[in-house]
């Protein structure tokens, strides 16, 4: 099936930043495939949207990615954008981070985007190229306690973004990353205690959490033709968190 409408595949799209990105791209006239491993939540999301193609798959499983590839190929015939948004957070001290916990985080946050880009490169390269956006985190740009697995997975994803940009540019595929600051989603609510929330409000120049649509808008820009000469960039959408130095809260008070 061919169409002049652009098509996007978004992982982890059943809720949060992924769902907001799906809404934003649909609003801008894209055809969107929403991939998630949570079938119930995905069905609810697509029903509410009244649009979009649901794909139930786990991004850490190559066989399920192959099935997803078949579905995208059948429905869209080609692909203009891949948003690797699916991610999990697991906060804990190094001493409590068992190898199983470590691997669980790496499987989704790092293996997933590696496998997805590998699988979809030829489809993205068709018709002159496409765009990939990997969703990293400020936790991958600055280290902090309790994030040994999560922060390391996101820092590795930031570098994977550069590797992919370096190698896939000649195929016309642009690869960038968005590094969100704290955003009020189920993921954040599960790991951000009231103390953490207060500290973030204090440390972020804009003094607030971000909204899902504020991240979605940056992703939508990076996959659009307006970003046609932008590749290999890690764009922080973090209320200025990354711009601040150490000790600012005490200096301010
Ligand atoms: N919320 C924040 O504060 C924040 C900050 C920085 C970065 N991020 C990143 O943004 C992305 C989206 O986060 P969110 O807050 O919207 O999370 P969320 O938990 O609300 O949504 C994540 C979605 O991904 C799906 N998912 C998880 N593992 C998957 C897998 N292996 N295969 C397929 N689907 C899978 C989940 O089912 C869920 O629907 C993540 O990569 C996260 O690390 C979030």
Coordinates of C-alpha atoms and ligand atoms in Angstrom, one line a residue:
X1 CA 0.0 0.0 0.0
X2 CA 1.4 3.4 -0.9
X3 CA 0.3 6.8 0.3
X4 CA 1.6 10.3 0.3
X5 CA 1.0 10.5 4.0
X6 CA 4.1 10.0 6.1
X7 CA 4.2 7.0 8.4
X8 CA 5.7 6.6 11.9
X9 CA 6.3 3.7 14.2
X10 CA 6.4 4.6 17.9
X11 CA 7.4 2.1 20.6
X12 CA 6.0 2.3 24.1
X13 CA 3.0 4.2 22.7
X14 CA 0.2 2.8 24.9
X15 CA 0.6 5.7 27.4
X16 CA 2.8 8.6 28.5
X17 CA 5.3 10.3 26.2
X18 CA 4.8 7.6 23.5
X19 CA 1.0 8.1 23.4
X20 CA 1.4 11.9 23.4
X21 CA 3.8 11.6 20.4
X22 CA 1.3 9.4 18.6
X23 CA -1.4 12.0 19.1
X24 CA 0.8 14.8 18.0
X25 CA 1.9 13.1 14.8
X26 CA -1.7 12.0 14.0
X27 CA -2.8 15.6 14.5
X28 CA -0.1 16.6 12.0
X29 CA -1.4 14.2 9.3
X30 CA 0.9 11.2 9.8
X31 CA -0.1 7.6 9.8
X32 CA 1.0 6.1 13.1
X33 CA 1.7 2.5 14.3
X34 CA 1.6 2.3 18.1
X35 CA 3.8 -0.5 19.4
X36 CA 3.6 -1.7 23.1
X37 CA 3.9 -4.9 25.0
X38 CA 0.9 -4.0 27.2
X39 CA -1.9 -5.2 25.1
X40 CA -4.8 -4.0 27.4
X41 CA -3.4 -0.5 27.7
X42 CA -2.6 -0.3 24.0
X43 CA -6.1 -1.4 23.0
X44 CA -7.5 1.3 25.3
X45 CA -5.2 3.9 23.8
X46 CA -6.0 3.1 20.2
X47 CA -9.8 3.0 21.0
X48 CA -9.6 6.4 22.6
X49 CA -7.6 7.8 19.7
X50 CA -10.0 6.4 17.2
X51 CA -6.9 6.1 14.9
X52 CA -3.5 4.4 14.6
X53 CA -2.5 0.8 14.1
X54 CA -1.8 -1.1 17.3
X55 CA 1.1 -3.6 17.3
X56 CA 1.6 -5.8 20.4
X57 CA 5.3 -6.5 20.8
X58 CA 8.2 -6.4 23.2
X59 CA 11.1 -4.4 21.8
X60 CA 13.7 -6.6 23.5
X61 CA 12.5 -9.7 21.6
X62 CA 13.9 -10.1 18.0
X63 CA 11.2 -12.6 17.0
X64 CA 8.4 -10.1 18.1
X65 CA 10.3 -7.3 16.2
X66 CA 10.2 -9.5 13.1
X67 CA 6.4 -9.8 13.5
X68 CA 6.1 -6.1 14.0
X69 CA 8.2 -5.5 10.8
X70 CA 5.7 -7.7 8.8
X71 CA 2.7 -5.7 10.2
X72 CA 4.3 -2.3 9.3
X73 CA 5.3 -3.5 5.9
X74 CA 1.9 -4.8 5.2
X75 CA 0.0 -1.7 6.4
X76 CA 2.4 1.1 5.4
X77 CA 4.7 -0.4 2.8
X78 CA 7.4 2.0 4.0
X79 CA 8.4 4.0 7.0
X80 CA 9.4 7.6 7.5
X81 CA 10.0 7.7 11.2
X82 CA 10.8 5.4 14.0
X83 CA 10.5 6.6 17.6
X84 CA 12.3 4.4 20.1
X85 CA 10.4 5.6 23.2
X86 CA 9.7 2.3 25.1
X87 CA 11.7 2.4 28.4
X88 CA 11.6 1.2 31.9
X89 CA 13.0 2.8 35.1
X90 CA 14.4 0.9 38.0
X91 CA 16.0 3.0 40.7
X92 CA 18.2 1.4 43.3
X93 CA 21.6 1.5 44.9
X94 CA 24.5 -0.4 43.2
X95 CA 24.5 -3.0 46.0
X96 CA 20.9 -3.9 45.4
X97 CA 21.1 -3.9 41.6
X98 CA 21.3 -7.6 40.8
X99 CA 22.4 -8.8 37.4
X100 CA 18.8 -9.7 36.6
X101 CA 17.6 -6.1 37.4
X102 CA 20.5 -4.7 35.4
X103 CA 19.8 -6.9 32.4
X104 CA 16.0 -6.2 32.5
X105 CA 16.7 -2.4 32.2
X106 CA 19.3 -2.9 29.4
X107 CA 17.1 -5.2 27.4
X108 CA 14.3 -2.6 26.9
X109 CA 16.3 0.6 27.1
X110 CA 19.4 -0.3 25.0
X111 CA 18.8 -3.6 23.2
X112 CA 15.4 -2.5 22.1
X113 CA 16.5 0.6 20.1
X114 CA 19.5 -1.3 18.7
X115 CA 17.3 -4.2 17.5
X116 CA 14.6 -1.9 16.2
X117 CA 16.9 0.3 14.2
X118 CA 18.7 -2.8 12.8
X119 CA 15.4 -4.3 11.7
X120 CA 13.8 -1.2 10.2
X121 CA 16.9 0.4 8.5
X122 CA 16.0 -0.9 5.0
X123 CA 12.4 0.2 5.4
X124 CA 13.5 3.7 6.5
X125 CA 16.0 3.9 3.7
X126 CA 13.5 3.2 1.1
X127 CA 12.2 6.3 -0.8
X128 CA 15.2 8.4 0.1
X129 CA 15.5 8.0 3.8
X130 CA 13.8 8.7 7.1
X131 CA 14.3 9.7 10.7
X132 CA 14.9 7.9 14.0
X133 CA 14.4 9.5 17.4
X134 CA 15.7 7.6 20.5
X135 CA 14.2 8.8 23.8
X136 CA 17.1 9.0 26.3
X137 CA 16.9 11.0 29.6
X138 CA 18.7 13.6 31.6
X139 CA 19.7 10.6 33.7
X140 CA 21.9 9.6 30.8
X141 CA 23.5 13.1 30.6
X142 CA 24.2 13.6 34.3
X143 CA 24.9 10.9 36.9
X144 CA 23.0 10.7 40.1
X145 CA 22.4 8.2 42.9
X146 CA 20.1 5.1 42.4
X147 CA 20.3 5.2 38.7
X148 CA 23.2 2.9 38.0
X149 CA 21.2 0.7 35.5
X150 CA 18.8 3.3 34.2
X151 CA 21.3 6.2 33.9
X152 CA 23.9 3.9 32.2
X153 CA 21.3 2.5 29.8
X154 CA 20.3 6.0 28.8
X155 CA 23.9 7.2 28.4
X156 CA 24.6 4.2 26.3
X157 CA 21.5 5.0 24.2
X158 CA 22.8 8.5 23.7
X159 CA 26.0 7.1 22.3
X160 CA 24.1 4.5 20.2
X161 CA 22.3 7.4 18.7
X162 CA 25.6 8.9 17.5
X163 CA 26.8 5.5 16.2
X164 CA 23.6 5.1 14.3
X165 CA 23.7 8.7 12.9
X166 CA 27.3 8.2 11.8
X167 CA 26.6 5.0 9.9
X168 CA 23.1 5.5 8.6
X169 CA 23.5 9.1 7.3
X170 CA 24.6 7.9 3.9
X171 CA 21.3 6.0 3.5
X172 CA 19.5 9.3 4.2
X173 CA 18.5 8.3 7.7
X174 CA 18.8 11.0 10.4
X175 CA 19.1 9.7 14.0
X176 CA 18.7 12.0 16.9
X177 CA 17.8 11.7 20.6
X178 CA 15.5 13.6 23.0
X179 CA 16.6 13.6 26.6
X180 CA 13.6 14.5 28.7
X181 CA 13.7 16.0 32.2
X182 CA 11.1 14.7 34.7
X183 CA 7.7 14.3 33.1
X184 CA 4.5 13.4 35.0
X185 CA 3.9 9.9 33.6
X186 CA 3.3 6.5 35.3
X187 CA 7.0 5.8 34.9
X188 CA 8.0 8.9 36.9
X189 CA 5.3 8.4 39.4
X190 CA 6.6 4.9 40.2
X191 CA 10.1 6.0 41.0
X192 CA 9.8 9.7 42.1
X193 CA 9.1 10.0 45.8
X194 CA 7.7 13.3 47.2
X195 CA 11.3 14.2 48.2
X196 CA 12.6 13.6 44.7
X197 CA 9.7 15.7 43.3
X198 CA 10.5 18.6 45.5
X199 CA 14.2 18.5 44.7
X200 CA 13.5 18.5 41.0
X201 CA 11.2 21.5 41.3
X202 CA 14.0 23.2 43.1
X203 CA 16.8 22.2 40.8
X204 CA 15.0 22.9 37.5
X205 CA 15.2 26.6 36.3
X206 CA 11.6 26.4 35.1
X207 CA 10.7 25.0 38.5
X208 CA 8.3 22.4 37.3
X209 CA 8.0 18.9 35.7
X210 CA 7.5 18.8 31.9
X211 CA 4.4 17.8 30.2
X212 CA 4.2 14.8 27.8
X213 CA 3.2 17.0 24.9
X214 CA 6.3 19.2 25.5
X215 CA 8.5 16.2 24.8
X216 CA 6.2 15.0 21.9
X217 CA 6.6 18.4 20.2
X218 CA 10.4 18.1 20.2
X219 CA 10.2 14.5 18.8
X220 CA 7.7 15.7 16.1
X221 CA 10.1 18.4 15.1
X222 CA 13.1 16.0 14.8
X223 CA 11.2 13.6 12.6
X224 CA 9.8 16.4 10.4
X225 CA 11.4 17.8 7.2
X226 CA 12.1 21.0 9.2
X227 CA 14.9 19.1 10.8
X228 CA 16.3 17.8 7.5
X229 CA 19.9 18.8 8.3
X230 CA 19.8 17.7 11.9
X231 CA 21.4 14.4 12.8
X232 CA 23.5 13.0 15.6
X233 CA 22.1 15.4 18.2
X234 CA 21.0 14.8 21.8
X235 CA 18.3 17.4 22.4
X236 CA 17.5 18.0 26.1
X237 CA 13.9 19.0 26.9
X238 CA 14.4 19.4 30.6
X239 CA 13.3 22.9 31.8
X240 CA 17.0 23.9 31.9
X241 CA 18.1 21.2 34.3
X242 CA 21.2 20.3 32.3
X243 CA 22.3 23.9 32.1
X244 CA 22.6 24.4 35.9
X245 CA 25.7 23.8 37.9
X246 CA 26.3 22.2 41.3
X247 CA 24.9 23.6 44.5
X248 CA 22.5 26.0 42.9
X249 CA 19.5 25.3 45.3
X250 CA 21.7 26.4 48.3
X251 CA 23.1 29.4 46.4
X252 CA 19.5 30.5 45.6
X253 CA 18.2 30.2 49.2
Ligands
LIG1 N1 8.6 10.3 32.6 C1 9.8 10.8 32.8 O1 10.1 11.6 33.7 C2 11.0 10.5 31.8 C3 12.1 11.2 31.9 C4 13.2 11.0 31.1 C5 13.1 10.0 30.1 N2 11.9 9.3 30.0 C6 11.9 8.2 29.0 O2 10.7 8.4 28.2 C7 10.3 7.2 27.7 C8 8.8 7.1 28.0 O3 8.6 7.2 29.3 P1 7.1 7.4 30.0 O4 7.4 8.2 31.2 O5 6.2 7.8 29.0 O6 6.9 5.9 30.5 P2 5.5 5.0 30.7 O7 5.9 4.0 31.7 O8 4.4 5.9 31.1 O9 5.3 4.4 29.3 C9 6.2 3.5 28.8 C10 5.5 2.5 27.9 O10 6.5 1.6 27.3 C11 6.0 0.3 27.3 N3 7.1 -0.6 27.4 C12 8.0 -0.8 28.4 N4 8.9 -1.7 28.1 C13 8.6 -2.2 26.8 C14 9.1 -3.2 26.0 N5 10.2 -3.9 26.3 N6 8.5 -3.4 24.8 C15 7.4 -2.7 24.4 N7 6.8 -1.7 25.2 C16 7.4 -1.5 26.4 C17 5.1 0.2 28.6 O11 4.2 -0.8 28.5 C18 4.5 1.6 28.6 O12 3.3 1.6 27.9 C19 11.1 6.1 28.4 O13 12.1 5.7 27.5 C20 11.7 6.8 29.6 O14 12.9 6.3 30.1 C21 10.9 9.5 30.9

